[in-house]
Amino acid sequence: MYAQMVKSTGKGVQSLEDMSPEERAFQERIDRGEKIEPKEWMPDGYRKTLVRQIGQHAHSEIVGQLPEGNWITRAPTLERKAILLAKVQDEAGHGLYLYCAAETLGVSRDELLEKLHSGDMKYSSIFNYPTLNWADIGAVGWLVDGAAIMNQVPLQRTSYGPYSRAMIRICKEESFHQRQGYDIMMKMAFGTEEQKDMAQDALNRFWYPSLMMFGPSDKDSVHSAQSMAWKIKINTNDELRQKFVDQTVPQAKYLGLTIPDENLKWNEEKGGYDFSEPDWTEFFEVIKGNGPCNKERLGARVKAWDDGAWFRDGLMAHAEKQSAAKLAAE
Amino acid sequence: MKKEWPLWEVFIRGQHGLNHRHVGSLHAPDAEMAIKNARDVYTRRNEGVSIWVVEANNITASSPSDKGPLFEPSNSKVYRHPTFFDIPEEVGHM
Ligand SMILES: [Fe+2]
Ligand SMILES: [Fe+2]
Ligand SMILES: [Fe+2]
């Protein structure tokens, strides 16, 4: 998802009997539904996995601003421009909430950013796809934020207090994102023939990358099992992907658009749709850095960081001077 | 130079008459910028009428391991609650 393929550090889930007394007490707190707070004891693996997951999630929010920011100056009306601006601004806030949550675990924001810029840490594969035209902005809000919501809603119940509170705040803002996207899609799908074609084309290009957001099947993964025991992952990737498909198909139908999957079929028995898996080879290529926009996205991030250094330093120098002057006056 | 902006904790009064409540944190070079950033990040949807910011390293917190000694003593002091006392109905509202 926004955090894809996060590896936990343990060797898999231990039974309560095999745990040290500290670990057992910790696991029992989680099982009781208690929240873990920053200064409290936690296993090393729990802390490390959380830093990776929250960090990757934060990076995704920030890098996720780029494909949409690309269209702010070219939005078709002033109203659409104001809406998109507000949406992209929210994403900056989401990044901030999450970096702050990660910082409670003993890393600094600058450290996390360094790891993003050096390629040590990843962001979601979805943001390595281009937004070619205005219909893509509709598809991103509808599908990408829609998929993000699928993942973020259950994470409001995650065991780590600061992460859970950040997710609650984010979820409150997220449904505006999806609705503004769907609103663009409605406008286009019910517009001229040409607009409808653009909407269909955007759906065609974003469908499988959106399904990839949930990550490959992890039903047999020891990392996921550990993360689920710690309640830093609530559902399997397949569960969330299925929910997303089931929710999205009727929405596409309403728009009169076709999901680009010949195998899409209602399955009465499971009470959900059967659908085709995305091309996982493509996914792994994108993760490795070979997607259509990886270089551009990371390049834009690094440039913004480097170009902003004089400004960050300047404000810091000013603040230090002010506080020294204040001290001297006292 | 390279110095990270310090961390600030943000408290917001949601409505007139309510306490300021902790809502989250952010980085800023000084208090003035922290207030401005807090306004942009934490009050985009009419969430507040007033903001406090406190530099995070100025906050002293109780330690989680002191939870027992700090808070357990009050468990046994049930008489601190009005419901501890039975007042006859004839007395009227009290
Ligand atoms: Fe977001
Ligand atoms: Fe997002
Ligand atoms: Fe969003």
mmCIF file of C-alpha atoms and ligand atoms in Angstrom, chain A residues 2 61 87 91 94 145 174 177, ligand 3:
data_model
loop_
_atom_site.group_PDB
_atom_site.id
_atom_site.type_symbol
_atom_site.label_atom_id
_atom_site.label_comp_id
_atom_site.label_asym_id
_atom_site.label_seq_id
_atom_site.Cartn_x
_atom_site.Cartn_y
_atom_site.Cartn_z
ATOM 1 C CA TYR A 2 1.428 3.392 0.848
ATOM 2 C CA GLU A 61 2.366 11.322 1.036
ATOM 3 C CA LYS A 87 -5.976 18.433 -1.730
ATOM 4 C CA GLU A 91 -1.045 15.528 1.488
ATOM 5 C CA HIS A 94 -0.317 13.895 6.019
ATOM 6 C CA ASP A 145 -6.883 7.907 -2.721
ATOM 7 C CA GLU A 174 -9.071 11.607 2.888
ATOM 8 C CA HIS A 177 -9.793 13.587 -1.801
HETATM 9 FE FE FE C 3 -5.235 11.802 -0.156
#
